PDB file of C-alpha atoms in Angstrom:
ATOM      1  CA  UNK T   6      13.731   2.710  -9.693  1.00  0.00           C
ATOM      2  CA  UNK T   7      12.355   3.198  -6.385  1.00  0.00           C
ATOM      3  CA  UNK T   8      12.374   0.432  -3.299  1.00  0.00           C
ATOM      4  CA  UNK T   9       8.912  -0.247  -2.804  1.00  0.00           C
ATOM      5  CA  UNK T  10       6.862  -2.671   0.173  1.00  0.00           C
ATOM      6  CA  UNK T  11       3.747  -3.562   0.139  1.00  0.00           C
ATOM      7  CA  UNK T  12       0.856  -5.000   3.106  1.00  0.00           C
ATOM      8  CA  UNK T  13      -2.162  -6.090   2.165  1.00  0.00           C
ATOM      9  CA  UNK T  14      -5.022  -7.465   5.048  1.00  0.00           C
ATOM     10  CA  UNK T  15      -7.935  -9.914   3.754  1.00  0.00           C
ATOM     11  CA  UNK T  16      -7.292  -9.996  -0.029  1.00  0.00           C
ATOM     12  CA  UNK T  17      -7.451 -13.318  -2.292  1.00  0.00           C
ATOM     13  CA  UNK T  18      -4.647 -14.851  -3.026  1.00  0.00           C
ATOM     14  CA  UNK T  19      -4.882 -14.608  -6.519  1.00  0.00           C
ATOM     15  CA  UNK T  20      -3.886 -10.831  -5.602  1.00  0.00           C
ATOM     16  CA  UNK T  21      -0.862 -11.960  -2.913  1.00  0.00           C
ATOM     17  CA  UNK T  22       0.179 -14.313  -6.616  1.00  0.00           C
ATOM     18  CA  UNK T  23       0.054 -11.886  -8.387  1.00  0.00           C
ATOM     19  CA  UNK T  24       2.192  -9.910  -6.698  1.00  0.00           C
ATOM     20  CA  UNK T  25       4.262 -12.328  -5.537  1.00  0.00           C
ATOM     21  CA  UNK T  26       5.609 -12.344 -10.037  1.00  0.00           C
ATOM     22  CA  UNK T  27       6.727  -9.037  -9.010  1.00  0.00           C
ATOM     23  CA  UNK T  28       7.976  -8.776  -5.173  1.00  0.00           C
ATOM     24  CA  UNK T  29       9.212 -10.640  -2.697  1.00  0.00           C
ATOM     25  CA  UNK T  30       6.331 -11.835  -0.281  1.00  0.00           C
ATOM     26  CA  UNK T  31       8.738 -11.326   3.176  1.00  0.00           C
ATOM     27  CA  UNK T  32       6.868 -12.502   5.258  1.00  0.00           C
ATOM     28  CA  UNK T  33       2.934 -12.797   4.728  1.00  0.00           C
ATOM     29  CA  UNK T  34       0.758 -10.071   2.541  1.00  0.00           C
ATOM     30  CA  UNK T  35       4.413  -8.579   3.132  1.00  0.00           C
ATOM     31  CA  UNK T  36       6.400  -7.728  -0.512  1.00  0.00           C
ATOM     32  CA  UNK T  37       8.613  -5.453  -1.010  1.00  0.00           C
ATOM     33  CA  UNK T  38      10.819  -4.655  -4.528  1.00  0.00           C
ATOM     34  CA  UNK T  39      12.773  -2.535  -6.166  1.00  0.00           C
ATOM     35  CA  UNK T  40      10.933  -1.341  -8.932  1.00  0.00           C
ATOM     36  CA  UNK T  41      10.592   1.280 -11.679  1.00  0.00           C
ATOM     37  CA  UNK T  42       7.806   4.162 -11.232  1.00  0.00           C
ATOM     38  CA  UNK T  43       5.801   2.808 -14.483  1.00  0.00           C
ATOM     39  CA  UNK T  44       5.520  -0.675 -13.093  1.00  0.00           C
ATOM     40  CA  UNK T  45       4.718   0.958  -9.452  1.00  0.00           C
ATOM     41  CA  UNK T  46       1.373   1.816 -10.575  1.00  0.00           C
ATOM     42  CA  UNK T  47       0.956  -0.277 -12.479  1.00  0.00           C
ATOM     43  CA  UNK T  48       1.448  -3.229  -9.502  1.00  0.00           C
ATOM     44  CA  UNK T  49      -1.073   0.360  -7.856  1.00  0.00           C
ATOM     45  CA  UNK T  50      -4.246  -1.261 -10.240  1.00  0.00           C
ATOM     46  CA  UNK T  51      -4.255  -4.562 -10.034  1.00  0.00           C
ATOM     47  CA  UNK T  52      -4.372  -4.539  -6.796  1.00  0.00           C
ATOM     48  CA  UNK T  53      -6.713  -1.822  -6.767  1.00  0.00           C
ATOM     49  CA  UNK T  54      -9.212  -4.422  -9.269  1.00  0.00           C
ATOM     50  CA  UNK T  55      -8.352  -7.487  -7.482  1.00  0.00           C
ATOM     51  CA  UNK T  56      -8.605  -6.392  -3.837  1.00  0.00           C
ATOM     52  CA  UNK T  57     -11.926  -6.864  -2.985  1.00  0.00           C
ATOM     53  CA  UNK T  58     -12.239  -6.378   1.177  1.00  0.00           C
ATOM     54  CA  UNK T  59      -9.259  -6.203   2.161  1.00  0.00           C
ATOM     55  CA  UNK T  60      -7.168  -3.664   2.300  1.00  0.00           C
ATOM     56  CA  UNK T  61      -3.628  -2.796   1.056  1.00  0.00           C
ATOM     57  CA  UNK T  62      -0.743   0.193   2.035  1.00  0.00           C
ATOM     58  CA  UNK T  63       1.471   0.446  -0.840  1.00  0.00           C
ATOM     59  CA  UNK T  64       4.643   2.581   0.507  1.00  0.00           C
ATOM     60  CA  UNK T  65       7.646   4.387  -1.395  1.00  0.00           C
ATOM     61  CA  UNK T  66      10.909   6.109  -1.385  1.00  0.00           C
ATOM     62  CA  UNK T  67      11.027   9.579  -2.581  1.00  0.00           C
ATOM     63  CA  UNK T  68      12.990  12.860  -2.842  1.00  0.00           C
ATOM     64  CA  UNK T  69      11.289  14.585   0.607  1.00  0.00           C
ATOM     65  CA  UNK T  70      11.298  15.468   3.771  1.00  0.00           C
ATOM     66  CA  UNK T  71      10.441  11.896   5.302  1.00  0.00           C
ATOM     67  CA  UNK T  72      11.499  10.054   2.811  1.00  0.00           C
ATOM     68  CA  UNK T  73       8.339   7.643   1.261  1.00  0.00           C
ATOM     69  CA  UNK T  74       5.270   9.280   0.184  1.00  0.00           C
ATOM     70  CA  UNK T  75       2.079   5.847   1.107  1.00  0.00           C
ATOM     71  CA  UNK T  76      -1.158   4.893  -0.883  1.00  0.00           C
ATOM     72  CA  UNK T  77      -3.560   3.236   0.707  1.00  0.00           C
ATOM     73  CA  UNK T  78      -7.057   1.203  -0.385  1.00  0.00           C
ATOM     74  CA  UNK T  79     -10.046  -0.215   1.368  1.00  0.00           C
ATOM     75  CA  UNK T  80     -11.749   0.017   4.712  1.00  0.00           C
ATOM     76  CA  UNK T  81      -9.240   0.220   7.968  1.00  0.00           C
ATOM     77  CA  UNK T  82      -8.266   2.746  11.424  1.00  0.00           C
ATOM     78  CA  UNK T  83      -5.842   4.375   9.234  1.00  0.00           C
ATOM     79  CA  UNK T  84      -5.783   7.421   7.701  1.00  0.00           C
ATOM     80  CA  UNK T  85      -3.324   9.615   5.335  1.00  0.00           C
ATOM     81  CA  UNK T  86      -2.929  12.544   6.136  1.00  0.00           C
ATOM     82  CA  UNK T  87      -0.794  15.559   4.380  1.00  0.00           C
ATOM     83  CA  UNK T  88       0.747  18.401   7.221  1.00  0.00           C
ATOM     84  CA  UNK T  89       2.311  20.773   5.072  1.00  0.00           C
ATOM     85  CA  UNK T  90       4.286  17.836   2.347  1.00  0.00           C
ATOM     86  CA  UNK T  91       4.738  15.759   5.617  1.00  0.00           C
ATOM     87  CA  UNK T  92       2.349  12.355   4.983  1.00  0.00           C
ATOM     88  CA  UNK T  93       1.189  11.626   8.100  1.00  0.00           C
ATOM     89  CA  UNK T  94      -1.125   8.763   9.502  1.00  0.00           C
ATOM     90  CA  UNK T  95      -4.109   9.066  11.678  1.00  0.00           C
ATOM     91  CA  UNK T  96      -6.985   6.904  13.554  1.00  0.00           C
ATOM     92  CA  UNK T  97     -10.321   7.070  12.982  1.00  0.00           C
ATOM     93  CA  UNK T  98     -11.707   6.834  16.601  1.00  0.00           C
ATOM     94  CA  UNK T  99     -12.694   3.173  18.179  1.00  0.00           C
ATOM     95  CA  UNK T 100     -16.549   2.942  17.790  1.00  0.00           C
ATOM     96  CA  UNK T 101     -18.293   1.556  21.606  1.00  0.00           C
ATOM     97  CA  UNK T 102     -19.639  -1.675  20.374  1.00  0.00           C
TER      98      UNK T 102
END
C-alpha cells in the first residue's frame, strides 16, 4: 500500500465522483488515499478514460531519492522531466498574446 495524491482541474463531475469512491476529496479536485499499486493503476486508467479536456497529476510514494513519483495527463504548463533519476518539473514558456 502506498499513499497517493490526485489533483484534477476542469474534469467532468462523473470522474470526480468516481475518484471519490476510492479516495477522499480533501479540497475541491484534490484526492488522497492509501491504495495498492494495482488499484492505483486502475484509478489512472479510469482518469485517462474520463478526464475529457481537463488535466490531472497523480503522485505516490516510492523508495527513491525524492521519495515520490508522479505522472500527468492533459494540457498544462508544467512538464515532467527526468534528471539523473530525479523527477522534476519544468515549465513551458508563457505564450505572448
